Each structure stands twice: as structure tokens, then as C-alpha cells.
């Protein structure tokens, strides 16, 4: 029987410093997130970050935590339930980090008689720190625990026509009647090094003004290209005028160069340039989470107001939007019942 496994990033079990420390420890010790040799990663994560960050991080989580739990987990659960209502195949949800493990998710499906899984990483763009780490770990778990299971993964859908339509419609719906002079597309950042490492051609990515716009086989795994494409395709769909929208990257950690321009500096720059009303959308995330609810909706807004800006509107992620649920259902059925696809 066929079954579906959604995988998202994960959250701590609670917003208390102890649980946040445990979660950050697992997350940041992933070699595809902090991609330095084990000794250096251990020194950095266990010696420095875990002694300094959990308290501040826990305080941030406390600001956005819901009665039912972490917004990212609660929203992912809602999405799963809505998709499950639309299809007969069992659907499970797992997280790359934290208590809702991929192993538990696969076990849940296997217990229901599933032997063919469609794995859906909940990220529109490919990145070594998100999709790749999910695929690698899932394969390790499959080999060790479920050798008879067949797993197919849904590739990055950043340029899928249906996805761009659903995202564009959601932006229009949320900005209807709102005044804004500039729409900022803010994506989670990654260290520049990650982009070079994922370059399958070993020569294409330059992180300059043009490489991501030139056609290349490298783009199948280029997070930077895929982010710029989402902006370009949505801007085209919404007929946004030049200079009324731009792309930036948020959540930088550490001292290495990350993808630029940085979101906080961009908000500041736009404010200084006289933008009084800005809107912001975060298409690297399909579910609202710490990075959208705290870093953008709270910190970003504060930066904008401090610089003299007036209205700061955040567009929610797709979350459990019905059009998004319908699109996921369509992709699942295309995989599960290819014989029903129009010829
Ligand atoms: C080196 C560090 C990090 C990389 C690389 C990274 C990439 C990356 N992350 C997301 C999505 C999310 N990240 C979230 C939180 C978060 N991310 C990092 C670090 C890196 N992320 C940290 C330390 C944290 C924890 C919070 C903090 O202390 O600041 C979240 C939110 C999780 C939640 O519980 O709400 C998401 C989602 C993507 C998409 C990405 C690369 C493309
Ligand atoms: Fe992150
Ligand atoms: Fe590029």
C-alpha cells in the first residue's frame, strides 16, 4: 500500500531553555547544517553556542509559543490532517530534529501496511541544510530498519506552476486593501559555502550578480537560484513593477559570509530610502515558525518602525491554506495514481 510522509524541520518540546538546548544541540550538530569537521563543530556548538544561545532562543520561542505547542508543529499537524481528509492513503508527519522522528513516522506508516512511501520535505527550495539532510537520514533509517520499504521523494517545487499560483494568490489575498510601497521576499539564509558545496558542476556558482540567472544544471540544487526564481515568478504573476520588490536572506548565524543582502539591513535600508509602508513574505517556509513570527513579524517590524517606517505587513506562510492543501493532494494523487493522469 502507498503512504505519505511529510517532513518539516522540527521545534523544541517546550520553550524552556533545557528543551531548547537539547533541540539546538541535535540541529546544529548536523554536519549538513554546520558543515565543518566534527572536532570544530563540537567545539563551536557544545563549547560556545549551547552555552550562550539557548536562553535567548528560549525567550524568543516563549514569545511565539501557542497553547497547543510550537506553531511550526501545530500548523504542520493541521496540514497533515487536512490532506488526510482528502485521500485514502495513510499520511504521517515527522520532523528532522526533535521528538517526532522520521523513524517514528515511517513506523507509523509501516504499521498501517504501507510499503511504498512518498516523502515530502516541506521546503519549496532544495538546500543541503534542509532537504538533503532529510533525504540522507531517511535513507539511513530505511536501510537499517525498513529494508523492504520503497521511498520516493518529491523534488523541490520552487518553480512548479501550481505552487507559484497558490503562493501568488495567498500574497494577493493577504495584501488586499493594504498599503505597501515595497514587497520584500525574505528567505532563510545559508552560508555561501553551502551553495558552492551543492554545485554539481563544481564551477557554475559564483554568488555574483549573474550566475543564478544563467541557465545551468547546477540550479537543480542551488538554493540561491531557487529563491531568486520564486521571487521572479511571483513578481511576474502579480505583475509587480521593478523597484517595488526585492529579495533578501534572514537568520544569519556566526561570522562566515551568508547569502546577501541580509533581511535586517534591507529593512533598514528601505526605511532610510523613504519607504513608509512595506510588506514582507517568507517563501522559504511553508509553515509559520520562530523565524517568521518572531524574527520577521516582531524584530523586523521593530527595525522598520525605529527607522521611521509606518506600516509593516507580514504575509503568513501557506500553512494549512485550502488551495495549498489541494495542490499537495494533487501532487500526491499524481504519484499514487499515475494511470489517472491525462495523456
Ligand atoms: C548554521 C545554521 C543554520 C542553517 C544553515 C539553517 C538553514 C535553514 N533553516 C531553515 C528553516 C528554519 N530554521 C529555523 C530555526 C533555526 N535555524 C538555525 C540555524 C540554521 N538554519 C537556528 C539556530 C534556529 C533556531 C532558532 C534560533 O536560535 O535562532 C526554523 C524555525 C524552527 C521553529 O521551531 O520554529 C526554521 C523553519 C531553512 C529553510 C534553512 C535553509 C534553507
Ligand atoms: Fe534555520
Ligand atoms: Fe548561481
CSV table of N, CA and C in Angstrom, one decimal, residues 113-229:
chain,number,residue,atom,x,y,z
A,113,UNK,N,0.5,-0.9,7.1
A,113,UNK,CA,0.6,-1.7,5.9
A,113,UNK,C,1.2,-1.1,4.7
A,114,UNK,N,1.8,0.1,4.9
A,114,UNK,CA,2.4,0.8,3.8
A,114,UNK,C,3.8,0.2,3.4
A,115,UNK,N,4.0,0.0,2.1
A,115,UNK,CA,5.3,-0.5,1.7
A,115,UNK,C,5.9,0.5,0.6
A,116,UNK,N,5.2,1.5,0.2
A,116,UNK,CA,5.7,2.5,-0.8
A,116,UNK,C,5.4,3.9,-0.2
A,117,UNK,N,6.4,4.6,0.0
A,117,UNK,CA,6.2,5.9,0.6
A,117,UNK,C,6.6,7.1,-0.3
A,118,UNK,N,5.7,8.1,-0.3
A,118,UNK,CA,6.1,9.4,-1.0
A,118,UNK,C,6.6,10.3,0.2
A,119,UNK,N,7.9,10.6,0.1
A,119,UNK,CA,8.5,11.5,1.1
A,119,UNK,C,8.4,13.0,0.7
A,120,UNK,N,7.7,13.8,1.5
A,120,UNK,CA,7.6,15.2,1.1
A,120,UNK,C,8.3,16.1,2.1
A,121,UNK,N,9.5,16.5,1.7
A,121,UNK,CA,10.2,17.5,2.6
A,121,UNK,C,9.4,18.8,2.4
A,122,UNK,N,9.0,19.4,3.6
A,122,UNK,CA,8.2,20.7,3.5
A,122,UNK,C,9.0,21.9,3.2
A,123,UNK,N,9.8,21.9,2.1
A,123,UNK,CA,10.6,23.1,1.7
A,123,UNK,C,10.5,23.3,0.2
A,124,UNK,N,10.1,24.5,-0.2
A,124,UNK,CA,10.0,24.7,-1.6
A,124,UNK,C,11.3,24.7,-2.4
A,125,UNK,N,12.4,25.1,-1.7
A,125,UNK,CA,13.7,25.1,-2.3
A,125,UNK,C,14.6,24.0,-1.7
A,126,UNK,N,15.5,23.5,-2.6
A,126,UNK,CA,16.5,22.5,-2.1
A,126,UNK,C,17.6,23.2,-1.3
A,127,UNK,N,18.0,22.7,-0.2
A,127,UNK,CA,19.2,23.1,0.5
A,127,UNK,C,19.8,21.9,1.2
A,128,UNK,N,21.1,22.0,1.3
A,128,UNK,CA,21.9,20.9,1.9
A,128,UNK,C,21.4,20.8,3.4
A,129,UNK,N,21.1,22.0,4.0
A,129,UNK,CA,20.7,22.0,5.4
A,129,UNK,C,19.3,21.6,5.7
A,130,UNK,N,18.5,21.5,4.6
A,130,UNK,CA,17.1,21.1,4.8
A,130,UNK,C,16.7,19.8,4.1
A,131,UNK,N,16.5,19.9,2.8
A,131,UNK,CA,16.1,18.7,2.0
A,131,UNK,C,17.1,17.6,2.1
A,132,UNK,N,18.4,18.0,1.8
A,132,UNK,CA,19.4,16.9,1.7
A,132,UNK,C,19.5,16.2,3.0
A,133,UNK,N,19.5,16.9,4.1
A,133,UNK,CA,19.7,16.2,5.4
A,133,UNK,C,18.5,15.2,5.7
A,134,UNK,N,17.4,15.6,5.2
A,134,UNK,CA,16.2,14.7,5.4
A,134,UNK,C,16.3,13.5,4.5
A,135,UNK,N,16.7,13.7,3.3
A,135,UNK,CA,16.9,12.5,2.3
A,135,UNK,C,17.9,11.5,2.8
A,136,UNK,N,19.1,12.1,3.3
A,136,UNK,CA,20.2,11.2,3.7
A,136,UNK,C,19.8,10.4,4.9
A,137,UNK,N,19.2,11.1,5.9
A,137,UNK,CA,18.8,10.4,7.2
A,137,UNK,C,17.7,9.4,6.9
A,138,UNK,N,16.7,9.8,6.1
A,138,UNK,CA,15.6,8.8,5.8
A,138,UNK,C,16.1,7.6,5.1
A,139,UNK,N,17.1,7.7,4.2
A,139,UNK,CA,17.7,6.5,3.6
A,139,UNK,C,18.4,5.7,4.6
A,140,UNK,N,19.2,6.3,5.5
A,140,UNK,CA,19.9,5.5,6.5
A,140,UNK,C,18.9,4.8,7.4
A,141,UNK,N,17.8,5.4,7.8
A,141,UNK,CA,16.8,4.8,8.6
A,141,UNK,C,16.1,3.6,7.9
A,142,UNK,N,15.8,3.9,6.6
A,142,UNK,CA,15.2,2.8,5.7
A,142,UNK,C,16.0,1.6,5.7
A,143,UNK,N,17.3,1.8,5.4
A,143,UNK,CA,18.3,0.7,5.2
A,143,UNK,C,18.3,-0.1,6.5
A,144,UNK,N,18.4,0.6,7.6
A,144,UNK,CA,18.7,-0.1,8.9
A,144,UNK,C,17.4,-0.7,9.5
A,145,UNK,N,16.2,-0.1,9.2
A,145,UNK,CA,15.0,-0.6,9.9
A,145,UNK,C,13.9,-1.1,9.0
A,146,UNK,N,13.8,-0.6,7.8
A,146,UNK,CA,12.7,-0.9,6.9
A,146,UNK,C,13.2,-1.3,5.5
A,147,UNK,N,14.1,-2.3,5.4
A,147,UNK,CA,14.8,-2.5,4.1
A,147,UNK,C,13.8,-2.8,2.9
A,148,UNK,N,12.6,-3.2,3.3
A,148,UNK,CA,11.6,-3.6,2.2
A,148,UNK,C,10.8,-2.4,1.7
A,149,UNK,N,11.0,-1.3,2.4
A,149,UNK,CA,10.2,-0.1,2.0
A,149,UNK,C,10.8,0.6,0.8
A,150,UNK,N,9.9,1.0,-0.1
A,150,UNK,CA,10.4,1.8,-1.3
A,150,UNK,C,10.0,3.3,-0.9
A,151,UNK,N,11.0,4.2,-1.1
A,151,UNK,CA,10.8,5.6,-0.8
A,151,UNK,C,11.1,6.5,-2.0
A,152,UNK,N,10.1,7.3,-2.4
A,152,UNK,CA,10.3,8.2,-3.5
A,152,UNK,C,10.2,9.6,-2.9
A,153,UNK,N,11.1,10.5,-3.3
A,153,UNK,CA,10.9,11.9,-2.7
A,153,UNK,C,10.4,12.9,-3.7
A,154,UNK,N,9.6,13.8,-3.2
A,154,UNK,CA,9.0,14.9,-4.0
A,154,UNK,C,10.1,15.9,-4.2
A,155,UNK,N,10.6,16.2,-5.4
A,155,UNK,CA,11.6,17.2,-5.6
A,155,UNK,C,11.2,18.6,-5.2
A,156,UNK,N,12.2,19.5,-5.1
A,156,UNK,CA,11.9,20.9,-4.7
A,156,UNK,C,10.9,21.4,-5.7
A,157,UNK,N,9.9,22.2,-5.2
A,157,UNK,CA,8.8,22.6,-6.1
A,157,UNK,C,8.8,24.1,-6.3
A,158,UNK,N,9.9,24.8,-6.1
A,158,UNK,CA,10.0,26.2,-6.1
A,158,UNK,C,9.5,26.8,-7.4
A,159,UNK,N,9.6,26.1,-8.5
A,159,UNK,CA,9.2,26.7,-9.8
A,159,UNK,C,8.0,26.0,-10.4
A,160,UNK,N,7.3,25.2,-9.6
A,160,UNK,CA,6.1,24.5,-10.0
A,160,UNK,C,5.0,25.5,-10.2
A,161,UNK,N,4.3,25.4,-11.4
A,161,UNK,CA,3.3,26.4,-11.8
A,161,UNK,C,2.2,26.5,-10.7
A,162,UNK,N,1.8,25.4,-10.2
A,162,UNK,CA,0.7,25.4,-9.2
A,162,UNK,C,1.2,26.0,-7.9
A,163,UNK,N,2.4,25.8,-7.5
A,163,UNK,CA,2.9,26.4,-6.3
A,163,UNK,C,3.0,27.9,-6.4
A,164,UNK,N,3.5,28.3,-7.6
A,164,UNK,CA,3.7,29.8,-7.8
A,164,UNK,C,2.3,30.4,-7.8
A,165,UNK,N,1.3,29.8,-8.3
A,165,UNK,CA,-0.1,30.3,-8.3
A,165,UNK,C,-0.6,30.4,-6.9
A,166,UNK,N,-0.5,29.3,-6.2
A,166,UNK,CA,-1.0,29.3,-4.8
A,166,UNK,C,-0.3,30.4,-3.9
A,167,UNK,N,1.0,30.5,-4.1
A,167,UNK,CA,1.7,31.5,-3.3
A,167,UNK,C,1.3,32.9,-3.7
A,168,UNK,N,1.2,33.1,-5.0
A,168,UNK,CA,0.9,34.5,-5.5
A,168,UNK,C,-0.5,34.8,-5.0
A,169,UNK,N,-1.5,33.9,-5.1
A,169,UNK,CA,-2.8,34.1,-4.7
A,169,UNK,C,-2.9,34.5,-3.2
A,170,UNK,N,-2.1,33.7,-2.4
A,170,UNK,CA,-2.1,34.0,-1.0
A,170,UNK,C,-1.5,35.4,-0.7
A,171,UNK,N,-0.5,35.8,-1.4
A,171,UNK,CA,0.1,37.1,-1.2
A,171,UNK,C,-1.0,38.2,-1.6
A,172,UNK,N,-1.6,38.0,-2.7
A,172,UNK,CA,-2.7,39.0,-3.1
A,172,UNK,C,-3.8,39.1,-2.1
A,173,UNK,N,-4.2,37.9,-1.6
A,173,UNK,CA,-5.3,37.8,-0.7
A,173,UNK,C,-4.9,38.6,0.6
A,174,UNK,N,-3.7,38.3,1.1
A,174,UNK,CA,-3.3,39.0,2.4
A,174,UNK,C,-3.0,40.4,2.3
A,175,UNK,N,-2.7,40.9,1.0
A,175,UNK,CA,-2.3,42.3,0.9
A,175,UNK,C,-3.4,43.1,0.3
A,176,UNK,N,-4.5,42.5,0.1
A,176,UNK,CA,-5.7,43.2,-0.5
A,176,UNK,C,-6.1,44.3,0.5
A,177,UNK,N,-6.2,45.5,0.0
A,177,UNK,CA,-6.7,46.6,0.8
A,177,UNK,C,-5.6,47.2,1.7
A,178,UNK,N,-4.4,46.6,1.6
A,178,UNK,CA,-3.3,47.1,2.5
A,178,UNK,C,-2.4,48.0,1.6
A,179,UNK,N,-1.9,49.1,2.2
A,179,UNK,CA,-1.0,50.0,1.5
A,179,UNK,C,0.4,49.4,1.7
A,180,UNK,N,1.1,49.3,0.5
A,180,UNK,CA,2.6,49.0,0.7
A,180,UNK,C,3.3,49.5,-0.6
A,181,UNK,N,4.5,50.1,-0.3
A,181,UNK,CA,5.3,50.6,-1.4
A,181,UNK,C,6.3,49.6,-1.9
A,182,UNK,N,6.6,48.7,-1.0
A,182,UNK,CA,7.7,47.7,-1.3
A,182,UNK,C,7.3,46.3,-0.7
A,183,UNK,N,7.5,45.3,-1.6
A,183,UNK,CA,7.2,43.9,-1.1
A,183,UNK,C,8.6,43.2,-1.0
A,184,UNK,N,9.0,42.8,0.2
A,184,UNK,CA,10.3,42.1,0.4
A,184,UNK,C,10.1,40.6,0.5
A,185,UNK,N,10.8,39.9,-0.3
A,185,UNK,CA,10.8,38.4,-0.2
A,185,UNK,C,12.0,38.0,0.6
A,186,UNK,N,11.7,37.6,1.8
A,186,UNK,CA,12.8,37.2,2.7
A,186,UNK,C,12.9,35.7,2.9
A,187,UNK,N,14.1,35.2,2.5
A,187,UNK,CA,14.3,33.7,2.6
A,187,UNK,C,15.3,33.4,3.7
A,188,UNK,N,15.2,32.2,4.3
A,188,UNK,CA,16.2,31.8,5.3
A,188,UNK,C,17.5,31.8,4.6
A,189,UNK,N,18.5,32.4,5.3
A,189,UNK,CA,19.9,32.4,4.7
A,189,UNK,C,20.6,31.0,4.9
A,190,UNK,N,21.7,30.9,4.2
A,190,UNK,CA,22.6,29.8,4.4
A,190,UNK,C,24.0,30.3,4.2
A,191,UNK,N,25.0,29.7,4.8
A,191,UNK,CA,26.4,30.2,4.5
A,191,UNK,C,26.7,30.0,3.0
A,192,UNK,N,27.4,31.0,2.4
A,192,UNK,CA,27.8,30.9,1.0
A,192,UNK,C,28.4,29.6,0.6
A,193,UNK,N,29.2,29.1,1.5
A,193,UNK,CA,29.9,27.8,1.3
A,193,UNK,C,28.9,26.7,1.0
A,194,UNK,N,27.7,26.7,1.5
A,194,UNK,CA,26.7,25.6,1.2
A,194,UNK,C,26.4,25.6,-0.2
A,195,UNK,N,26.3,26.8,-0.8
A,195,UNK,CA,26.0,26.9,-2.2
A,195,UNK,C,27.1,26.3,-3.1
A,196,UNK,N,28.3,26.6,-2.8
A,196,UNK,CA,29.4,26.0,-3.6
A,196,UNK,C,29.5,24.5,-3.4
A,197,UNK,N,29.2,24.0,-2.2
A,197,UNK,CA,29.2,22.6,-1.9
A,197,UNK,C,28.1,21.8,-2.7
A,198,UNK,N,27.0,22.5,-2.9
A,198,UNK,CA,25.9,21.8,-3.6
A,198,UNK,C,26.0,22.0,-5.2
A,199,UNK,N,27.0,22.7,-5.6
A,199,UNK,CA,27.1,22.9,-7.1
A,199,UNK,C,27.6,21.7,-7.7
A,200,UNK,N,26.7,20.9,-8.4
A,200,UNK,CA,27.1,19.7,-9.0
A,200,UNK,C,28.1,19.8,-10.2
A,201,UNK,N,28.2,21.0,-10.7
A,201,UNK,CA,29.1,21.2,-11.9
A,201,UNK,C,30.5,21.6,-11.3
A,202,UNK,N,30.6,21.9,-10.1
A,202,UNK,CA,31.8,22.4,-9.4
A,202,UNK,C,32.4,23.7,-10.0
A,203,UNK,N,31.6,24.3,-10.9
A,203,UNK,CA,32.2,25.5,-11.5
A,203,UNK,C,31.2,26.6,-11.7
A,204,UNK,N,29.9,26.3,-11.7
A,204,UNK,CA,28.9,27.3,-12.1
A,204,UNK,C,28.7,28.5,-11.0
A,205,UNK,N,28.5,28.1,-9.8
A,205,UNK,CA,28.1,29.1,-8.8
A,205,UNK,C,29.2,30.0,-8.5
A,206,UNK,N,29.0,31.3,-8.6
A,206,UNK,CA,30.0,32.3,-8.3
A,206,UNK,C,29.4,33.3,-7.2
A,207,UNK,N,28.1,33.1,-6.9
A,207,UNK,CA,27.5,34.1,-6.0
A,207,UNK,C,27.7,35.5,-6.4
A,208,UNK,N,27.5,35.7,-7.7
A,208,UNK,CA,27.7,37.1,-8.2
A,208,UNK,C,26.3,37.6,-8.7
A,209,UNK,N,26.3,38.6,-9.5
A,209,UNK,CA,25.0,39.2,-10.0
A,209,UNK,C,24.4,38.4,-11.1
A,210,UNK,N,25.1,37.5,-11.7
A,210,UNK,CA,24.5,36.9,-12.9
A,210,UNK,C,24.4,35.3,-12.9
A,211,UNK,N,25.2,34.6,-12.1
A,211,UNK,CA,25.3,33.2,-12.2
A,211,UNK,C,23.9,32.5,-12.0
A,212,UNK,N,23.1,33.0,-11.1
A,212,UNK,CA,21.9,32.4,-10.8
A,212,UNK,C,20.8,32.6,-11.9
A,213,UNK,N,21.1,33.6,-12.7
A,213,UNK,CA,20.1,33.9,-13.8
A,213,UNK,C,20.5,33.2,-15.1
A,214,UNK,N,21.7,32.6,-15.2
A,214,UNK,CA,22.1,31.9,-16.4
A,214,UNK,C,21.7,30.5,-16.3
A,215,UNK,N,21.1,29.9,-17.3
A,215,UNK,CA,20.7,28.5,-17.2
A,215,UNK,C,21.8,27.6,-16.9
A,216,UNK,N,21.6,26.7,-16.0
A,216,UNK,CA,22.7,25.7,-15.6
A,216,UNK,C,22.1,24.5,-14.9
A,217,UNK,N,22.7,23.4,-15.1
A,217,UNK,CA,22.3,22.1,-14.4
A,217,UNK,C,22.5,22.3,-12.9
A,218,UNK,N,23.4,23.2,-12.5
A,218,UNK,CA,23.7,23.4,-11.1
A,218,UNK,C,22.4,23.9,-10.4
A,219,UNK,N,21.5,24.5,-11.1
A,219,UNK,CA,20.3,25.1,-10.4
A,219,UNK,C,19.4,24.1,-9.8
A,220,UNK,N,19.5,22.8,-10.2
A,220,UNK,CA,18.6,21.8,-9.6
A,220,UNK,C,18.9,21.7,-8.1
A,221,UNK,N,20.1,22.1,-7.7
A,221,UNK,CA,20.5,22.0,-6.3
A,221,UNK,C,21.0,23.4,-5.7
A,222,UNK,N,20.7,24.4,-6.4
A,222,UNK,CA,21.2,25.7,-6.0
A,222,UNK,C,20.1,26.5,-5.2
A,223,UNK,N,20.2,26.6,-3.9
A,223,UNK,CA,19.3,27.3,-3.1
A,223,UNK,C,19.1,28.7,-3.5
A,224,UNK,N,20.2,29.4,-3.8
A,224,UNK,CA,20.2,30.8,-4.1
A,224,UNK,C,19.4,31.0,-5.4
A,225,UNK,N,19.7,30.2,-6.4
A,225,UNK,CA,18.9,30.3,-7.7
A,225,UNK,C,17.4,30.1,-7.4
A,226,UNK,N,17.1,29.1,-6.6
A,226,UNK,CA,15.7,28.7,-6.4
A,226,UNK,C,15.0,29.8,-5.7
A,227,UNK,N,15.6,30.5,-4.8
A,227,UNK,CA,15.0,31.6,-4.1
A,227,UNK,C,14.7,32.8,-5.0
A,228,UNK,N,15.7,33.1,-5.8
A,228,UNK,CA,15.5,34.2,-6.8
A,228,UNK,C,14.4,33.9,-7.8
A,229,UNK,N,14.4,32.6,-8.2
A,229,UNK,CA,13.3,32.2,-9.1
A,229,UNK,C,11.9,32.4,-8.5
